[in-house]
Tab-separated table of C-alpha atoms in Angstrom:
chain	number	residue	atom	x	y	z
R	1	UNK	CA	103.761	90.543	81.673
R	2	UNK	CA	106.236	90.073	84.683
R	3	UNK	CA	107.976	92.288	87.574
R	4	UNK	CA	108.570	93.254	90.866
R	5	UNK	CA	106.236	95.022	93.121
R	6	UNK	CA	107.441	96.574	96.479
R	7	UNK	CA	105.207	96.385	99.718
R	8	UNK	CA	104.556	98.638	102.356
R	9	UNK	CA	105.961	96.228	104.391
R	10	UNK	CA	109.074	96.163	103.268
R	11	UNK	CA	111.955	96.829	105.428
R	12	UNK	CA	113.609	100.239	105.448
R	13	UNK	CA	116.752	100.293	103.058
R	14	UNK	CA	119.755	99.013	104.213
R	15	UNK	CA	121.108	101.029	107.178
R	16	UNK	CA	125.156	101.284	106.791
R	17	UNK	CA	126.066	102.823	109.440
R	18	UNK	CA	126.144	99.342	111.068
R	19	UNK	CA	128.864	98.519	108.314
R	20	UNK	CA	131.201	97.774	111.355
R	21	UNK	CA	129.120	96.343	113.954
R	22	UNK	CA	129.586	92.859	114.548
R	23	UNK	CA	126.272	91.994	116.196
R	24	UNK	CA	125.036	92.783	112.098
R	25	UNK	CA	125.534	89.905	110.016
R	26	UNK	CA	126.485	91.559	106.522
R	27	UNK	CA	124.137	88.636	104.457
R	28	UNK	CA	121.593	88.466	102.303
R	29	UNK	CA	119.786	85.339	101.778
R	30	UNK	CA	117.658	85.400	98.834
R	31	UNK	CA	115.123	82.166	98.329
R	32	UNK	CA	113.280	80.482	96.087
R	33	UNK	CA	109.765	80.010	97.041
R	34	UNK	CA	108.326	76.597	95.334
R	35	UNK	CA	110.243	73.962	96.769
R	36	UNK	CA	112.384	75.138	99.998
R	37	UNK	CA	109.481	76.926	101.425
R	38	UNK	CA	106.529	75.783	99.812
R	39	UNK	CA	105.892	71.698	99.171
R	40	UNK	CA	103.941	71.533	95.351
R	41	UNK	CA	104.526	67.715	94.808
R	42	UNK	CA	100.794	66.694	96.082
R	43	UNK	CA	99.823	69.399	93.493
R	44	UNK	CA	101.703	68.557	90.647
R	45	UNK	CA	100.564	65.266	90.703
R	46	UNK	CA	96.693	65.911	91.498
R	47	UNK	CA	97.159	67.983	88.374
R	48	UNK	CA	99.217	65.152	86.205
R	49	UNK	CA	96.185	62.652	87.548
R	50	UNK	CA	93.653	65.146	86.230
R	51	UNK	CA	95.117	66.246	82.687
R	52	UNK	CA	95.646	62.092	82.752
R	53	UNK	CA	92.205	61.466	83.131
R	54	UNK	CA	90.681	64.165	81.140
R	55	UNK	CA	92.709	63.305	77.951
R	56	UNK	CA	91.063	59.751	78.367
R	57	UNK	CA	87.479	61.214	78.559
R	58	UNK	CA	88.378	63.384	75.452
R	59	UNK	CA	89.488	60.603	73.270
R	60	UNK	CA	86.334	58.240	75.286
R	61	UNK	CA	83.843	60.795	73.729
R	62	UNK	CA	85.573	60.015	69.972
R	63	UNK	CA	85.009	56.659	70.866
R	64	UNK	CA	88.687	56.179	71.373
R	65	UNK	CA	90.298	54.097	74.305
R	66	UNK	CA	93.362	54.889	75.356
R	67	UNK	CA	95.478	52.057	77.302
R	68	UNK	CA	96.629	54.651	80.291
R	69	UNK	CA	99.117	53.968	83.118
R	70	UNK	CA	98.554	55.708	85.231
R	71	UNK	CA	101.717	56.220	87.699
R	72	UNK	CA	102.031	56.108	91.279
R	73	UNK	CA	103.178	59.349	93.111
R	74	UNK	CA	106.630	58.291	94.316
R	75	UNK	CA	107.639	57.095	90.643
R	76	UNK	CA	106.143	60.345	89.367
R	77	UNK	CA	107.913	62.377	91.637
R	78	UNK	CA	111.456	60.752	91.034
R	79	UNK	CA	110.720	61.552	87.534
R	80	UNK	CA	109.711	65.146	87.602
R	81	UNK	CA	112.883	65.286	90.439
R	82	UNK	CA	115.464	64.165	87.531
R	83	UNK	CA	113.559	66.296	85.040
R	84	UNK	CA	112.075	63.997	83.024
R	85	UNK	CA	110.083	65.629	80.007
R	86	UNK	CA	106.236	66.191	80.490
R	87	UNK	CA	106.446	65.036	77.148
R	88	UNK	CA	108.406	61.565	78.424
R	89	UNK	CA	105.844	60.957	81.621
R	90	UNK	CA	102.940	61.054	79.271
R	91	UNK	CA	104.798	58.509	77.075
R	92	UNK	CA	105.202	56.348	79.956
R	93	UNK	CA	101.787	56.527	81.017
R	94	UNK	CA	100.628	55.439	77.953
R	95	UNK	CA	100.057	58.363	75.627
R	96	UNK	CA	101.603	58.584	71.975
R	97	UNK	CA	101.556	61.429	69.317
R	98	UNK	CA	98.602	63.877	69.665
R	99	UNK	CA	97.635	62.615	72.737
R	100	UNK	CA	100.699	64.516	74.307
R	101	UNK	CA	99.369	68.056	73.016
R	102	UNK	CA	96.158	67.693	74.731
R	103	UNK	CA	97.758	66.091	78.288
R	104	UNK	CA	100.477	69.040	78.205
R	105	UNK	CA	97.575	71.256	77.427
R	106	UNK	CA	95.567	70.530	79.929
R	107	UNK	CA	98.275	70.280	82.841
R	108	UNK	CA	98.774	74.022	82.085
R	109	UNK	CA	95.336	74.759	82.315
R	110	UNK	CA	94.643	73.593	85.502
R	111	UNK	CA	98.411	73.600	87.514
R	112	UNK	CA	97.222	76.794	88.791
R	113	UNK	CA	93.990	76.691	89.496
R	114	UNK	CA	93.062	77.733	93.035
R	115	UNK	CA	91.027	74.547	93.649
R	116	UNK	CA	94.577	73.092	92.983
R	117	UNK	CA	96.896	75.603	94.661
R	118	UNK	CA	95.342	74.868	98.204
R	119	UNK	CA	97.372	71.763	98.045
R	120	UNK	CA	100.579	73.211	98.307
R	121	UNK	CA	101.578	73.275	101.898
R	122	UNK	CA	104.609	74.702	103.683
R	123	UNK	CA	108.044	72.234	103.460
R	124	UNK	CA	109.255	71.177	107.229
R	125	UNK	CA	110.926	73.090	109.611
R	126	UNK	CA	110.289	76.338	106.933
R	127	UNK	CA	109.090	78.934	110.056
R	128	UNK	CA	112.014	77.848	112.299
R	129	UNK	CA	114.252	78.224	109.886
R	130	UNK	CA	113.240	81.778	108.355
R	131	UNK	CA	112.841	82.701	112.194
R	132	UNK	CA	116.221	81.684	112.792
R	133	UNK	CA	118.072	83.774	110.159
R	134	UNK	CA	116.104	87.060	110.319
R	135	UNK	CA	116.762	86.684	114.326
R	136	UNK	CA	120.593	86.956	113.838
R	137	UNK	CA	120.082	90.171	111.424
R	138	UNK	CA	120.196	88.237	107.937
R	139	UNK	CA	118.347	89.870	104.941
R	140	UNK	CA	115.654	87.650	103.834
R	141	UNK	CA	114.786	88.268	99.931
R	142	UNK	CA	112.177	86.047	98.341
R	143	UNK	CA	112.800	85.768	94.649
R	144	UNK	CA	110.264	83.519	92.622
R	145	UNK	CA	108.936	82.508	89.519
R	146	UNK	CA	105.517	82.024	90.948
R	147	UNK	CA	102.790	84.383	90.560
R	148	UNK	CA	103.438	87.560	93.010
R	149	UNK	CA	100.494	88.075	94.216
R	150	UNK	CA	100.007	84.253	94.976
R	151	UNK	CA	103.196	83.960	96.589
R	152	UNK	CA	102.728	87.181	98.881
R	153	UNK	CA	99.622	85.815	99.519
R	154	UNK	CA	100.681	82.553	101.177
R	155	UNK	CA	103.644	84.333	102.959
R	156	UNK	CA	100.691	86.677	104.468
R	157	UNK	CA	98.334	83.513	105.288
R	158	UNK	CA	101.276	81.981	107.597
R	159	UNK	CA	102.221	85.256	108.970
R	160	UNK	CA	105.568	85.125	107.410
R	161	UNK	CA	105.366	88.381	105.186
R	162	UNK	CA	107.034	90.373	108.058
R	163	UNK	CA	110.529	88.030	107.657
R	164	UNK	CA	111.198	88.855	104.065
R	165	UNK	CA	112.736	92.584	103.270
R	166	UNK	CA	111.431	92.189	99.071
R	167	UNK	CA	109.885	90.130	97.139
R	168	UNK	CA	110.256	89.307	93.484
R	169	UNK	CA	107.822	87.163	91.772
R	170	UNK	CA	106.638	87.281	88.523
R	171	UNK	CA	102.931	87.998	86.725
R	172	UNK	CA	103.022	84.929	84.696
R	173	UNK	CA	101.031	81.698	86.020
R	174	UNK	CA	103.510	79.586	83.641
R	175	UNK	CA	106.603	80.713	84.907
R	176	UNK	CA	107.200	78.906	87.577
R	177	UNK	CA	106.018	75.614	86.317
R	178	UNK	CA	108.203	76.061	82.867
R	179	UNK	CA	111.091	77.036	85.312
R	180	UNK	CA	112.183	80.003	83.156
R	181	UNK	CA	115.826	80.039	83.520
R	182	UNK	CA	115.994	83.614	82.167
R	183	UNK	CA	113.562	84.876	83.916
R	184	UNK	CA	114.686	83.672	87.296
R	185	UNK	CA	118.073	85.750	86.168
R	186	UNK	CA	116.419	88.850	85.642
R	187	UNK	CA	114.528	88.847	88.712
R	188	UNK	CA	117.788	87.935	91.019
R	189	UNK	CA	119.628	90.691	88.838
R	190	UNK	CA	117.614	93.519	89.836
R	191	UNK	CA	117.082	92.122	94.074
R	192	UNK	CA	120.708	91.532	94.114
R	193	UNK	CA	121.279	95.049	93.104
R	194	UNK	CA	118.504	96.718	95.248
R	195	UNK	CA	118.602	94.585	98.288
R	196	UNK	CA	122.463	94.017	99.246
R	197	UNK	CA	123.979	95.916	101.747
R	198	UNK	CA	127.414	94.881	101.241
R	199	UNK	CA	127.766	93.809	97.609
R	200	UNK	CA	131.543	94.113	97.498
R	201	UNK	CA	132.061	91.642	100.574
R	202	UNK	CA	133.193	88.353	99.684
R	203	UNK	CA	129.741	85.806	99.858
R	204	UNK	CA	128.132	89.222	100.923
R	205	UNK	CA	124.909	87.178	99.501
R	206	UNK	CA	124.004	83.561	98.866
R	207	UNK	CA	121.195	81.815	96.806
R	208	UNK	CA	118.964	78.848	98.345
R	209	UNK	CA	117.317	77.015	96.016
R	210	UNK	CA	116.089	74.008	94.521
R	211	UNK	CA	116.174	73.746	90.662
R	212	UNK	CA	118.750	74.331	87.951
R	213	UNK	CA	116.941	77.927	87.169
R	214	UNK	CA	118.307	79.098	91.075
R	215	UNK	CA	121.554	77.813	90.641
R	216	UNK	CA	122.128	79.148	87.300
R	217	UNK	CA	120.687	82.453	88.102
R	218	UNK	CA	123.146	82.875	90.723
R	219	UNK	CA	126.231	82.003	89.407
R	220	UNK	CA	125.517	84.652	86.639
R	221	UNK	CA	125.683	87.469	89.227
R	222	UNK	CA	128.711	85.653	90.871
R	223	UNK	CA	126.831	84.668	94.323
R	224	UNK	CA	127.548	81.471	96.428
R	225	UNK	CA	124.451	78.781	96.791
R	226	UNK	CA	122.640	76.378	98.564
R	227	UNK	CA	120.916	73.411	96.819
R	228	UNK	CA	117.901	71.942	98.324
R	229	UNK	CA	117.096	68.634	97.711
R	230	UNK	CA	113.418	68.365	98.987
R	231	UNK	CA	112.215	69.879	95.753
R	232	UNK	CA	111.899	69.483	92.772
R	233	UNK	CA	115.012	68.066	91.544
R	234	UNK	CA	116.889	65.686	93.194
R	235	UNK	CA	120.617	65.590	94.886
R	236	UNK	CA	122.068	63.438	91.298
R	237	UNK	CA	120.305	66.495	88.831
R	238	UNK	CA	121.488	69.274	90.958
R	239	UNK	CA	124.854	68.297	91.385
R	240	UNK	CA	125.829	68.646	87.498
R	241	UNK	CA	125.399	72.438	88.140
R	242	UNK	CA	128.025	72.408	90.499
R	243	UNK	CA	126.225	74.260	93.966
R	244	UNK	CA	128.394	75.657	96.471
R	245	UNK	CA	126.926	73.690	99.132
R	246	UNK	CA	123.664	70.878	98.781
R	247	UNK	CA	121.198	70.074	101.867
R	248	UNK	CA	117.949	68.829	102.320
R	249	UNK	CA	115.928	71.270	103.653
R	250	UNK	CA	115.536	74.888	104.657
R	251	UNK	CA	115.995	73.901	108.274
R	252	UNK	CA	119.534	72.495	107.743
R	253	UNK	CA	120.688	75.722	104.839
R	254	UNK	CA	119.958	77.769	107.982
R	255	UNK	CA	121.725	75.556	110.063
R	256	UNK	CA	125.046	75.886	107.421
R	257	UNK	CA	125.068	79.633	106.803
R	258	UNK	CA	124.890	80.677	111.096
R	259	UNK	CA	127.471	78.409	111.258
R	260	UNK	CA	129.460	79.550	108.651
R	261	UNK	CA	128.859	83.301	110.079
R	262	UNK	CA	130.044	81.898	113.046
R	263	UNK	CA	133.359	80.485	112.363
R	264	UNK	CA	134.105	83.353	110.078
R	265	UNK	CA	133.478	86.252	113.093
């Protein structure tokens, strides 16, 4: 089961009789959330490290040795950032055949376990930056495949809730970590049409991201993006799907847009 929930919080519809005021930036930025705002590599691999292990203590009580490799984090990263295969990171740490089923298994078990999801801290410069565009009137939309309620959750425990005007999450705990490219779609779909205040202005609305599902989600409703390269996929994958503009972090997508604002006023 999967949708949208809306908040008491929320900000008050669009208001359009500002359409002409020039001290209103007509934008909406809608996010992703794993990735540019929240880091999940230290996660991801405690939980690749624990499936690891536990498939060894499986086969151990058979009376099976496996010969495991286990890899470090920065060549585990790189992988999962070039979207290497769950499948294809077992294989190169030493599992074969049946031994896959019960490592994948197991790493969706546990990904989202709360004793797990307390690793995932916020990504540099991520407060700045949000502060920065709501200050200069831009429409903050968070659209995720992670868990709702966990993702309005960590927005609420760094005080951050009050920046966004909707968020759209999901009610699956696989979602995000399966990177449903459909899903992500559907979700930016239905904020694109209830949260933009000017949808027939040119780049009106623009898409940060960090994975193929944000960039392909967007150019199916026709809206400009940013690609972020501190997440989960790296500058070389992202680049294939052709983003309007790449940068590293939230910090310096902030930095691009009010200066883009600001050369087109």
């Amino acid at each position: 089961m999967s949708g949208v929930t809306a908040y008491d919080w929320q900000a008050p519809p669009c208001d359009r009789s500002h359409r002409n005021s020039p001290s209103v930036a007509p934008l909406t930025v809608f996010c992703d959330f794993d990735g540019p705002i929240v880091d999940v590599s230290k996660r991801y691999y405690t939980t690749y490290k624990l499936a690891l292990a536990d498939t060894r203590s499986a086969y151990q009580a058979q009376g099976i040795t496996l010969p495991i490799q286990q890899l470090e984090p920065q060549q585990f990263w790189e992988m999962k950032q070039d979207r290497v295969a769950d499948e294809e990171i077992a294989l190169r740490s030493g599992l074969q055949g049946e031994e896959f089923d019960v490592f994948i298994a197991r790493v969706l078990e546990i990904v989202n376990q709360p004793l797990l999801l307390h690793l995932d801290k916020l990504q540099p410069g991520v407060r700045w930056a949000l502060a920065r565009l709501h200050s200069q009137g831009i429409r903050l939309v968070l659209v995720t495949l992670r868990c709702q309620e966990q993702a309005t959750q960590i927005l609420r425990n760094y005080g951050l809730t009050r920046l966004f005007s909707g968020i759209y999450g999901t009610y699956d705990d696989q979602a995000a970590y399966r990177n449903n490219v459909e899903l992500k779609q559907q979700r930016l779909a239905q904020a694109l049409t209830e949260q933009v205040c000017f949808p027939r202005q040119p780049q009106s609305a623009w898409m940060i991201g960090d994975t193929e599902a944000d960039l392909l989600a967007a150019q199916a409703v026709s809206i400009p993006t940013v690609a972020l390269t501190c997440g989960i996929r790296s500058y070389r994958y992202l680049q294939q799907f052709q983003p309007t503009h790449t940068c590293h972090d939230l910090l310096t997508a902030a930095d691009y847009l009010l200066d883009m604002i600001k050369r087109e006023s």
